[in-house]
Coordinates of C-alpha atoms and ligand atoms in Angstrom, one line a residue:
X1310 CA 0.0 0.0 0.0
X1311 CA 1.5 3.6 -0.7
X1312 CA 1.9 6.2 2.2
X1313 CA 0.6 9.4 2.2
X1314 CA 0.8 12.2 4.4
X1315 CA -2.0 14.6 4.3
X1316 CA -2.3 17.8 5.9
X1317 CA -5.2 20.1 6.5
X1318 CA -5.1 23.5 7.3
X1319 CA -6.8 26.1 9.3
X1320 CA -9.8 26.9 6.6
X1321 CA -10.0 23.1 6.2
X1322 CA -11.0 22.4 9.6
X1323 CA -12.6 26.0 10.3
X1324 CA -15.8 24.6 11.4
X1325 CA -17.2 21.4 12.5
X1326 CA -18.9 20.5 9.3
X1327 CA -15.9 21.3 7.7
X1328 CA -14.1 18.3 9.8
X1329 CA -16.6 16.2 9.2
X1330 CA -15.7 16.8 5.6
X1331 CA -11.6 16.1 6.3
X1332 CA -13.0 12.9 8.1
X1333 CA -14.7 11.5 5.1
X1334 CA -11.5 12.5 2.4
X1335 CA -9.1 10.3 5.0
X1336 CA -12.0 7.6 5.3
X1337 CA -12.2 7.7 1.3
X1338 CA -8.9 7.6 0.8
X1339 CA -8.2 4.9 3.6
X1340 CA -9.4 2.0 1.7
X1341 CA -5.8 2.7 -0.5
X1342 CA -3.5 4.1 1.2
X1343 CA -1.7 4.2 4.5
X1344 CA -1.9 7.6 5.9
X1345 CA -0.7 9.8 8.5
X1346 CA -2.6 12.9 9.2
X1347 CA -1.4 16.3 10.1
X1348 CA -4.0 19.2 11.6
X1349 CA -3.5 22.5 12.3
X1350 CA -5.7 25.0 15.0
X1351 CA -9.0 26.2 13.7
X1352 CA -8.8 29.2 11.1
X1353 CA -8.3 32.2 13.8
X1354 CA -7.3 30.5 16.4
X1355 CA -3.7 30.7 16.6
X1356 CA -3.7 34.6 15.8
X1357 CA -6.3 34.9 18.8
X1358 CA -3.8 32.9 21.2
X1359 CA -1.0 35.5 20.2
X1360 CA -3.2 38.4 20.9
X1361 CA -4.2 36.9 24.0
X1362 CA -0.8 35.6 24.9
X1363 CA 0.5 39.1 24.2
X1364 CA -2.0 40.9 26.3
X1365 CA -2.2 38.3 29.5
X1366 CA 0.9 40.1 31.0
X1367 CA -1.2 43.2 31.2
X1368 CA -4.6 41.7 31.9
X1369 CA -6.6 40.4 34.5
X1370 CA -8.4 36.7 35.1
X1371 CA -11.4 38.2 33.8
X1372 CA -10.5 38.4 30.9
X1373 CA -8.7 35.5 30.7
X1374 CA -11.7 33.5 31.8
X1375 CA -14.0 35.3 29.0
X1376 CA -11.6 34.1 26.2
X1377 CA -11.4 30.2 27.3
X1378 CA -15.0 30.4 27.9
X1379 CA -15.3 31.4 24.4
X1380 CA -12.2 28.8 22.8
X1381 CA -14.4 26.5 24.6
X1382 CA -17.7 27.1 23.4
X1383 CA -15.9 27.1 19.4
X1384 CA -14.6 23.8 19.9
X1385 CA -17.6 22.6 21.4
X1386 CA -19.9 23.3 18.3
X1387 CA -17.3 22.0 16.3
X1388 CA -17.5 18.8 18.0
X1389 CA -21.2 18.6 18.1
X1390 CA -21.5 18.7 14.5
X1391 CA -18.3 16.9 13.8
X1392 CA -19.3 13.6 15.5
X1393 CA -22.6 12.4 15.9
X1394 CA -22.2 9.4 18.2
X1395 CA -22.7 11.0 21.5
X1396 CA -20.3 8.4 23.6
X1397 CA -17.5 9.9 21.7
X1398 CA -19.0 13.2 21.8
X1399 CA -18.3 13.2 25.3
X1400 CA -15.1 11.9 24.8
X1401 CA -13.6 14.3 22.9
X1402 CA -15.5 17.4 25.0
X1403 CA -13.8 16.1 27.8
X1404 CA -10.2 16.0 26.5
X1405 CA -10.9 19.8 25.1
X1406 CA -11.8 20.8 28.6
X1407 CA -9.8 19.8 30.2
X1408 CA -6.8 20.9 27.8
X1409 CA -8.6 24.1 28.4
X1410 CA -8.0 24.1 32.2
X1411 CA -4.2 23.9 31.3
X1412 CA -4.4 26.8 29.4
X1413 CA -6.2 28.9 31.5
X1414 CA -3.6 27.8 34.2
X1415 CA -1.0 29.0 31.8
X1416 CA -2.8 32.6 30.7
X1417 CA -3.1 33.0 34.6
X1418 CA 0.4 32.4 35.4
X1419 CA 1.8 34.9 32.6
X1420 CA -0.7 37.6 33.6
X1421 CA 0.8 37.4 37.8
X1422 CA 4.2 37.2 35.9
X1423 CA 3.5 40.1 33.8
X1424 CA 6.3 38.4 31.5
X1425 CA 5.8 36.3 28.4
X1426 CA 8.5 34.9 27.0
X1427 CA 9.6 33.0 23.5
X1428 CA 9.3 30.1 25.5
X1429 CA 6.0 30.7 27.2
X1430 CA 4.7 32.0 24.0
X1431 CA 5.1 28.7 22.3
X1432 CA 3.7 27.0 24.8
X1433 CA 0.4 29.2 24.4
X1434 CA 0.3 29.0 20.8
X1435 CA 0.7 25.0 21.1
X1436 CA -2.9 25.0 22.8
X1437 CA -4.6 25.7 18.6
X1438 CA -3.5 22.1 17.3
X1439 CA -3.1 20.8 20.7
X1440 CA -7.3 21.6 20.4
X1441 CA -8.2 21.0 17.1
X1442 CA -6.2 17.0 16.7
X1443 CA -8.7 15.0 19.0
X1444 CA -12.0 16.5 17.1
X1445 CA -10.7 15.3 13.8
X1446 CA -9.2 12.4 15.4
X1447 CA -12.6 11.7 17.0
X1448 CA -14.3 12.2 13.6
X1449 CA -11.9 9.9 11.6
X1450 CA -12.7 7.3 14.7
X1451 CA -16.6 7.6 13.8
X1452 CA -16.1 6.3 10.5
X1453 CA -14.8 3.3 11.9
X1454 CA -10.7 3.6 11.2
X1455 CA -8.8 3.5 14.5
X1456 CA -7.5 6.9 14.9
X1457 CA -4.9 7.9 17.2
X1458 CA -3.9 11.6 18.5
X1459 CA -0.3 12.6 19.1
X1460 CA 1.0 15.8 19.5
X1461 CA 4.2 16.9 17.6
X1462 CA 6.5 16.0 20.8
X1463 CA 4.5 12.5 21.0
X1464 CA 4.8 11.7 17.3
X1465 CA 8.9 12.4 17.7
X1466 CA 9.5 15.1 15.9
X1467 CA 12.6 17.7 17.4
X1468 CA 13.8 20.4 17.1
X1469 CA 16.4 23.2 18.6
X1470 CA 15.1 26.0 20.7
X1471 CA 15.0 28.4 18.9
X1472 CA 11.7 29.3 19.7
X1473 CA 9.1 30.5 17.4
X1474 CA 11.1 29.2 14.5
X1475 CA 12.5 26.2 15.6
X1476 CA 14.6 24.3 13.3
X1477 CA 14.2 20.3 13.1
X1478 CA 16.7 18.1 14.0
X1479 CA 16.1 15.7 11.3
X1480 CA 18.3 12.4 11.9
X1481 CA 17.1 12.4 15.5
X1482 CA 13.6 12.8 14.2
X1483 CA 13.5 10.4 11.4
X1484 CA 14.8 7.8 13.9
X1485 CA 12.2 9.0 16.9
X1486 CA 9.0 9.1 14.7
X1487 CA 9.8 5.7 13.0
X1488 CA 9.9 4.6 16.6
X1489 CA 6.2 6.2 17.7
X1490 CA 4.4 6.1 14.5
X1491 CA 6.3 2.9 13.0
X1492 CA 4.2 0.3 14.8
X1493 CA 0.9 1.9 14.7
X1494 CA 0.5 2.8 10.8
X1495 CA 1.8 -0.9 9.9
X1496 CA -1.3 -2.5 11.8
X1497 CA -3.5 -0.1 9.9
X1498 CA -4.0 2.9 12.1
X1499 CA -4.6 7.0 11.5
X1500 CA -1.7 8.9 13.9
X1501 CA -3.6 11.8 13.7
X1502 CA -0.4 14.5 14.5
X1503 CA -0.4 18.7 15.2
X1504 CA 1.3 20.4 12.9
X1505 CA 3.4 23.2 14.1
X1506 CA 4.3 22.0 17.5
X1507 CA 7.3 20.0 18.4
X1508 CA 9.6 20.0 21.4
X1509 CA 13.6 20.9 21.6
X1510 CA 15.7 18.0 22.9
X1511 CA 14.9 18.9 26.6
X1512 CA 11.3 18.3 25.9
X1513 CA 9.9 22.1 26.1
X1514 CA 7.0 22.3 23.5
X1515 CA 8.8 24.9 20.3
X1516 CA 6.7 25.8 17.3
X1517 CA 8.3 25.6 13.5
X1518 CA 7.1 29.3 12.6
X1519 CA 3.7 30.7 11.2
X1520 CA 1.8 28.6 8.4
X1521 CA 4.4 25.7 10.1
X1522 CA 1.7 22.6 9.9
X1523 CA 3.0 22.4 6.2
X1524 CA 6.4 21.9 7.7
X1525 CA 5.5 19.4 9.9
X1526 CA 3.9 17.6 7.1
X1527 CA 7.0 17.2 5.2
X1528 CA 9.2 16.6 8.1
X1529 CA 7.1 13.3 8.5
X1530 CA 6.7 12.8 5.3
X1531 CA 10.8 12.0 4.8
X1532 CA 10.9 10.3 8.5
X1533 CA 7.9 7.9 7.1
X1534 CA 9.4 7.6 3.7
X1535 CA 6.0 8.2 2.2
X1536 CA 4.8 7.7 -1.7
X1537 CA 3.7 11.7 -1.5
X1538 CA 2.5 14.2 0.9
X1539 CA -0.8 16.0 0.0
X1540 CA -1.7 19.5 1.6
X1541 CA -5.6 20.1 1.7
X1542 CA -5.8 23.9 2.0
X1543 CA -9.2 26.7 0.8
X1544 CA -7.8 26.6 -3.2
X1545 CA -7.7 24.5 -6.1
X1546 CA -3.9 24.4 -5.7
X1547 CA -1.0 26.8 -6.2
X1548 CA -2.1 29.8 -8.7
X1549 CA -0.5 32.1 -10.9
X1550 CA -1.6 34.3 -8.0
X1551 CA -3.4 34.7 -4.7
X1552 CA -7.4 34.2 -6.2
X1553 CA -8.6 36.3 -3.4
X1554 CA -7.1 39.0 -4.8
X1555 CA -7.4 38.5 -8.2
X1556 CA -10.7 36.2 -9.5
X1557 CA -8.7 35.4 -12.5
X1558 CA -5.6 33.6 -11.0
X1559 CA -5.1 30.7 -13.3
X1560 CA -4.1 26.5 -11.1
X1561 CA -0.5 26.0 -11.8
X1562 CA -0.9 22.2 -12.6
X1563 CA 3.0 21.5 -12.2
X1564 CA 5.5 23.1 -10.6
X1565 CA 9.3 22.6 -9.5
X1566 CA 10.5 21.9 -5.9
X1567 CA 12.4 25.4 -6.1
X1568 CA 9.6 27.6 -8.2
X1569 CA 7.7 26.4 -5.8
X1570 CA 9.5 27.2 -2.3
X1571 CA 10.1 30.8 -4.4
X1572 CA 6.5 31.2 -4.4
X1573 CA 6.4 30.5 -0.5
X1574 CA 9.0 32.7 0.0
X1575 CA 7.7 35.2 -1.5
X1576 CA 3.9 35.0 0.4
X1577 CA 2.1 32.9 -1.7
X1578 CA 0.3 31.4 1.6
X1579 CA 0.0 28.0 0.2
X1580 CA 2.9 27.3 2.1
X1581 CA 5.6 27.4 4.5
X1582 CA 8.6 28.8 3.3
X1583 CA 10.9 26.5 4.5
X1584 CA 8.6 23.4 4.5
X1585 CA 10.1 21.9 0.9
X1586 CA 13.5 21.8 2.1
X1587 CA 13.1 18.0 3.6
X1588 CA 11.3 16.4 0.6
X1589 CA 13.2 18.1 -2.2
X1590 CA 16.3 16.2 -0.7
X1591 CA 14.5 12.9 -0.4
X1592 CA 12.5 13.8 -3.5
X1593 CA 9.1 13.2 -2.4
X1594 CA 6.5 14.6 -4.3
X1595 CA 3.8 17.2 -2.5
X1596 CA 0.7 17.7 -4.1
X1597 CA -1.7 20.8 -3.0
X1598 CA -5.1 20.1 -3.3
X1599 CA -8.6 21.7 -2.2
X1600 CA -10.7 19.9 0.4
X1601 CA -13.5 21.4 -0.5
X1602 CA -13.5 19.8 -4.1
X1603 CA -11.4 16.8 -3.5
X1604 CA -12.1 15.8 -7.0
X1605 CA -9.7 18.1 -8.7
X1606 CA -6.0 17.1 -8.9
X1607 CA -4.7 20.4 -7.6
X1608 CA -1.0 21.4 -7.6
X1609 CA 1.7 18.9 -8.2
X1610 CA 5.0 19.7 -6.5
X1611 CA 8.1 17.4 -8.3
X1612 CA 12.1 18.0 -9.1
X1613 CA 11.4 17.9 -12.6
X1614 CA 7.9 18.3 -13.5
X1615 CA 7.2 16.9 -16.5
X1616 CA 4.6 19.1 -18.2
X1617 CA 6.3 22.3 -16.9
X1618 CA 5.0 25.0 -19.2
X1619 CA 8.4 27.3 -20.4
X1620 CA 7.1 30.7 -20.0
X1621 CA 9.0 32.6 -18.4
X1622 CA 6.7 34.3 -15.9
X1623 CA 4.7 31.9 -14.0
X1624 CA 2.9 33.7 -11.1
X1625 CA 3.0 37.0 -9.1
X1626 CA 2.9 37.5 -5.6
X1627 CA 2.6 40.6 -3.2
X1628 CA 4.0 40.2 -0.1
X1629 CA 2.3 42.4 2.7
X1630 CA 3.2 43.7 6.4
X1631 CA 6.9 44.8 5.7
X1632 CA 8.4 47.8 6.0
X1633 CA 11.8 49.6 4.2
X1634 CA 14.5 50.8 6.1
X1635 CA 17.5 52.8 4.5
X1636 CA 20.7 53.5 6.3
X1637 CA 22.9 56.2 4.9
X1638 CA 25.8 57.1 5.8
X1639 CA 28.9 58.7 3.6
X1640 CA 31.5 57.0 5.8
X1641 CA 30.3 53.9 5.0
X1642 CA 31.9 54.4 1.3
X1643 CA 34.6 52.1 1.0
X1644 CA 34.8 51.0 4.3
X1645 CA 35.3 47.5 4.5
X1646 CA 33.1 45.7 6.6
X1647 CA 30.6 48.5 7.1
X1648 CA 27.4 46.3 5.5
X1649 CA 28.5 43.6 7.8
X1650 CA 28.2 46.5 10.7
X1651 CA 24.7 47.0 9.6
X1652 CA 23.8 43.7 9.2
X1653 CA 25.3 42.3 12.5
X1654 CA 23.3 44.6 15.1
X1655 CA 20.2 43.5 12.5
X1656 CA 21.2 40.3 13.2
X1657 CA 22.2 40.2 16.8
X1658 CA 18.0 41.5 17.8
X1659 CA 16.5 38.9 15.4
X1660 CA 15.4 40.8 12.8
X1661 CA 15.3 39.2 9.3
X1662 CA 16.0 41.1 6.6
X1663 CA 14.4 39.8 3.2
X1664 CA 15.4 41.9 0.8
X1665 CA 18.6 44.2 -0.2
X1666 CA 19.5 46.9 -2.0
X1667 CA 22.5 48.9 -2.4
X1668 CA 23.2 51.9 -4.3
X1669 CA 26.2 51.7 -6.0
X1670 CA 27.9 55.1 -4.4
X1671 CA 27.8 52.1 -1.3
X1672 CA 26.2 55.5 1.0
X1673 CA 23.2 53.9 0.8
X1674 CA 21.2 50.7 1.8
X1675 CA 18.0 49.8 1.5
X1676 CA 16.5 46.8 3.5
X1677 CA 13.1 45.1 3.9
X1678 CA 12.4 43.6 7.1
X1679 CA 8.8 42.6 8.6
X1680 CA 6.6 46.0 9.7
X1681 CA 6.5 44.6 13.4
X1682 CA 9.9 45.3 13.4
X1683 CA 10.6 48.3 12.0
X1684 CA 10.5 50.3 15.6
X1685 CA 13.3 47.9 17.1
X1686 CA 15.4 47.8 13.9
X1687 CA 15.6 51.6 13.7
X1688 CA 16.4 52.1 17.0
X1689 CA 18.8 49.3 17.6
X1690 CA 20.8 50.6 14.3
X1691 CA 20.8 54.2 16.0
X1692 CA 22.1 52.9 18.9
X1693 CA 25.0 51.1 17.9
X1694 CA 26.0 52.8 14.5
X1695 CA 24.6 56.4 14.8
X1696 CA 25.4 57.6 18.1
X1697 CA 29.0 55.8 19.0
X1698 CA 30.2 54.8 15.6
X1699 CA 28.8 57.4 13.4
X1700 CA 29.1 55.0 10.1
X1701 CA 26.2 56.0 10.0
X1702 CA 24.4 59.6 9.8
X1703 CA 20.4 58.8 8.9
X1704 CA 18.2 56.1 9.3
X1705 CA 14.4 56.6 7.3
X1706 CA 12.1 54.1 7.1
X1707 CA 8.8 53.8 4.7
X1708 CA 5.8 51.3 6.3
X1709 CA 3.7 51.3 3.8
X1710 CA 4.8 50.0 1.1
X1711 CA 4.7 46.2 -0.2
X1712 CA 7.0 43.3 -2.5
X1713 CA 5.6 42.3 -5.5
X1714 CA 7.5 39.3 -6.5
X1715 CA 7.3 38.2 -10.4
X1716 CA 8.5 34.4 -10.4
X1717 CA 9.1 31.9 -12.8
X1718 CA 12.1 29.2 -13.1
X1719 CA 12.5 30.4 -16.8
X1720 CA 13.1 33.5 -16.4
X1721 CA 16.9 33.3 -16.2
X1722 CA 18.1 34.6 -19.2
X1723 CA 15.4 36.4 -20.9
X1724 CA 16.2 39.3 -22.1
X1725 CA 14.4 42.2 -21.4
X1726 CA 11.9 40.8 -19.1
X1727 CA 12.9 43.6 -16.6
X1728 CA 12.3 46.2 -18.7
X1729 CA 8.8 45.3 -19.6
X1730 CA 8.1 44.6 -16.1
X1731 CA 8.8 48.1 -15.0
X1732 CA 7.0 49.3 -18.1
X1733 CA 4.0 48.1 -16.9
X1734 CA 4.3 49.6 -13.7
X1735 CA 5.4 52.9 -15.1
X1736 CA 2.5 52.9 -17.5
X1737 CA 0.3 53.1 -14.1
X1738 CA 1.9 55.9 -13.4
X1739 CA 3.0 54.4 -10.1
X1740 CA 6.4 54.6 -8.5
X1741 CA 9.3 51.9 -7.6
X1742 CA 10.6 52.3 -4.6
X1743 CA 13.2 49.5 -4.5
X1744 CA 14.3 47.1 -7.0
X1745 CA 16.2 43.3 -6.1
X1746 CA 17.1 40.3 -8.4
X1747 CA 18.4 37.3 -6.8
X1748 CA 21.1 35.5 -8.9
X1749 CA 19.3 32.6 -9.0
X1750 CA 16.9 34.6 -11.6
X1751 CA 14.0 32.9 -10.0
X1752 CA 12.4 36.0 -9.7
X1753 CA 12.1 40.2 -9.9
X1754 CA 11.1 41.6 -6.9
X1755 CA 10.4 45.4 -6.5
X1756 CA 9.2 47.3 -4.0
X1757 CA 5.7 50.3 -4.5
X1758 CA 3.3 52.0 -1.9
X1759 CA 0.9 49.5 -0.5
X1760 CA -2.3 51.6 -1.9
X1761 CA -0.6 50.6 -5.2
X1762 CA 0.2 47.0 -4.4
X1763 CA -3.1 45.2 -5.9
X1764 CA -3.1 47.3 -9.1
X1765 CA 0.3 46.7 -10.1
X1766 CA -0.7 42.8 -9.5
X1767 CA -3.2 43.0 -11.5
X1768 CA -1.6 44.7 -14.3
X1769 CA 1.5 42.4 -14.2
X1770 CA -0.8 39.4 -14.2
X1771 CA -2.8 40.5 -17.6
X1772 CA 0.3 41.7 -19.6
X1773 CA 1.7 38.4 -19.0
X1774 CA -1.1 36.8 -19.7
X1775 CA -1.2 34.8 -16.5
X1776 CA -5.0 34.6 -16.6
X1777 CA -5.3 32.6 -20.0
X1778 CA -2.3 30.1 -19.2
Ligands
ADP2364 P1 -4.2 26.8 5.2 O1 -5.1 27.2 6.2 O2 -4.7 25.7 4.3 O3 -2.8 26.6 5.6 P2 -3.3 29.4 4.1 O4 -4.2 30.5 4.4 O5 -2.0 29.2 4.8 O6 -4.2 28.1 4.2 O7 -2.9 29.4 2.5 C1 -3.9 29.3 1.6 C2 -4.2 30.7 1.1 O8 -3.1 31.3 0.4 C3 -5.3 30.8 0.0 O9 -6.5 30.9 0.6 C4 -4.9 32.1 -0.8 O10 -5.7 33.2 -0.5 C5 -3.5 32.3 -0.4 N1 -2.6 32.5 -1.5 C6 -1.7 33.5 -1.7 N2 -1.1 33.4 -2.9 C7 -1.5 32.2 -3.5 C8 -1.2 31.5 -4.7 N3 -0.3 32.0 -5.6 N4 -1.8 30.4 -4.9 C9 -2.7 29.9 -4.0 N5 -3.1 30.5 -2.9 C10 -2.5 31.7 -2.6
LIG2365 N1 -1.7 27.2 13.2 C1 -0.4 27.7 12.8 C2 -0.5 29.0 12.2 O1 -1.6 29.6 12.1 C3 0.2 26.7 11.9 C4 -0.5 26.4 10.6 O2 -1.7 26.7 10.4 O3 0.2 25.9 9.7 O4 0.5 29.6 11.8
MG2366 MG1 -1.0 27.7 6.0

């Protein structure tokens, strides 16, 4: 029988008819192949537990009671109409309550504290899939296929502690989840696992970053050796663009490993950026498909894909909630080892920078980093480089702008393609703030006011004639 992991994400288990739904795809597909499921929290719920988290060191057990109240009346009705058989109704409502103690408990503690930190905040964010695994589990159980819930530290998978964005430690995991998975799926059973949520090697719950149940998808995938790993999202599959923005994105039917994780990079939500890195190696195919028309075929992810279409520009993608920051500074001409100045107090207070550009006088650099933080970056930068060193002598910053990434694996080489790209925009009559090409020619990325953002899209996405591909 050929393994499969399949993952579903927040949209796909939003609701409790919508489990129900992800219940009957595994119990379909059950009959022919051996799978291993991978949930992530309710759509909303992990942004709520990082608001909450966030404000609990200024709040009071009022308020904390108020939210679990409400967490637990969600999950209630999604049980109630996710599993009918009332014995196992009251099963699973009595896990989620009592899973909702802990985390009231928890909310409680950081709000006497008044601390939260990376640690603690994982630890709160843990409670979405922690939640949402035993409904489906219970709902796979109903159709009669022994089901079993594990959380990401259970299932074996491990990580460092880098908290927030913890990296897996893959030969310990491959060998660990063989281990507590191994038995179970040979005899026929569901491990029904939460995405996102592992532990370091001290056992402390971490979480693999936003969006990270995709990760932990693949991450079993290579432990289990499996045929494929399919991720069920809201959308036919990868498009030539996010549909909700525009109606007329086209399915990309094919796409490779690397156009792909280009395209997660660069904030096409289907995925996790980082979450291809483990099956391109083992060369694992990933298909993304919609579980709310399981008939279509969706997106499929391969090193080579066979009926890869040559154009050069595949799909577009605007990238939202960053900022630019630009450090100028004349000393910094010809200085050797001034960038790395920059870079290293950017560096030293976590903050990622995504996007460079440097004007060739070198007096200049212009960075993207995420909007959250802007405040930090610019302040860290004065700190160390404005005051003391004085490499530097002005820091601006613009937050409101966005990316707009055009990507596309043939790109490399095609002359011109620049130039018509900027066209377009310039036809608009709208301004480029920033321009970057990496040099693997996977993609243009520019930089324009967000109020322009979804226009220049748009416009990109005709001219290339994305919409008729
Ligand atoms: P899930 O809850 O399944 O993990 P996500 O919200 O993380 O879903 O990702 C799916 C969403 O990504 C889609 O609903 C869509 O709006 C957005 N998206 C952005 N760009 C693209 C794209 N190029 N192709 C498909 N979806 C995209
Ligand atoms: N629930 C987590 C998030 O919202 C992980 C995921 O959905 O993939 O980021
Ligand atoms: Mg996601």
């Amino acid at each position: 029988m050929k393994k499969v992991i399949m993952k579903f994400g927040g949209t796909s288990v939003g609701t409790g008819k919508n489990i129900r739904q992800v219940a009957d795809i595994v119990s379909q597909y059950s009959k022919d192949y051996r799978i291993t499921v991978v949930v992530s929290a309710l759509a909303g719920v992990t942004n709520k537990l990082l608001e909450v988290a966030g404000q609990a060191q200024k709040s009071d057990e009022t308020l904390i009671k108020n939210f679990t109240e409400e967490l637990l009346q969600k999950h209630k009705e999604a049980i109630s109409s996710a599993i009918v058989n009332k014995p196992l109704q009251q099963e699973v409502n009595g896990i989620v309550e009592k899973i909702i103690v802990e985390l009231e408990k928890i909310l409680t503690g950081i709000c006497y504290v008044g601390e939260l930190t990376p640690k603690s905040k994982d630890y709160v964010v843990s409670f979405g899939e922690r939640l949402s695994a035993p409904i489906v589990c219970g709902a796979i159980q109903e159709d009669n296929i022994e089901a079993r819930c594990f959380t990401g530290k259970d299932a074996g998978i491990v990580t460092d502690s880098n908290f927030g964005e913890a990296n897996p430690l893959m030969n310990y995991t491959m060998h660990l989840v063989c281990e507590k998975l191994g038995a179970f799926l040979e005899k026929g059973g569901v491990p029904v696992v939460t995405g996102f949520i592992a532990a370091n090697q001290d056992g402390v719950v971490t979480t693999v970053g936003r969006g990270g149940s995709d990760y932990t998808a693949t991450i079993l995938g290579v432990a289990l050796e499996v045929d494929e790993v399919w991720i069920w999202t809201d959308v036919d599959g990868i498009m030539t663009t996010d549909p909700k923005l525009v109606p007329a994105a086209k399915l990309l039917p094919q796409l490779s490993y690397q156009e792909a994780a280009e395209m997660a990079i660069f904030g096409a939500k289907a995925m996790h950026p980082r979450a291809l890195g483990p099956v391109s190696k083992a060369n694992i195919p990933v298909r993304i498909r919609n579980s709310f028309q399981p008939e279509k075929t969706g997106t499929l992810i391969t090193k080579e894909p066979v009926a890869n279409v040559k154009q050069a520009v595949k799909a577009v993608a605007m990238i939202k909630d960053l900022a630019m920051l630009n450090v100028n500074g004349a000393a910094m001409v010809g200085a050797p080892g001034s960038y790395t100045k920059v870079f290293d107090v950017l560096g030293k207070n976590n903050i990622n920078v995504m996007m460079i550009s440097v004007a060739a006088s070198e007096a200049n650099i212009s960075m993207m980093i995420k909007r959250s933080m802007l405040s930090r970056a610019i302040s860290n930068i004065e700190t160390a480089l404005l005051e003391h060193g004085g490499l530097v002598s002005e820091v601006t910053a613009e937050d409101d702008v966005v990316v707009i990434a055009v990507i596309g694996a043939h790109m490399k080489g095609s002359l011109g393609l620049a130039s018509k790209i900027f066209d377009i925009v310039a036809k608009k009559g709208i301004n480029i703030r920033m321009i970057a090409q990496g040099s693997s020619e996977l993609n243009i990325s520019f930089v324009v006011k967000e109020k322009d953002g979804v226009e220049v899209v748009k416009a990109i996405h005709e001219e290339f004639d994305l919409d008729k591909t």
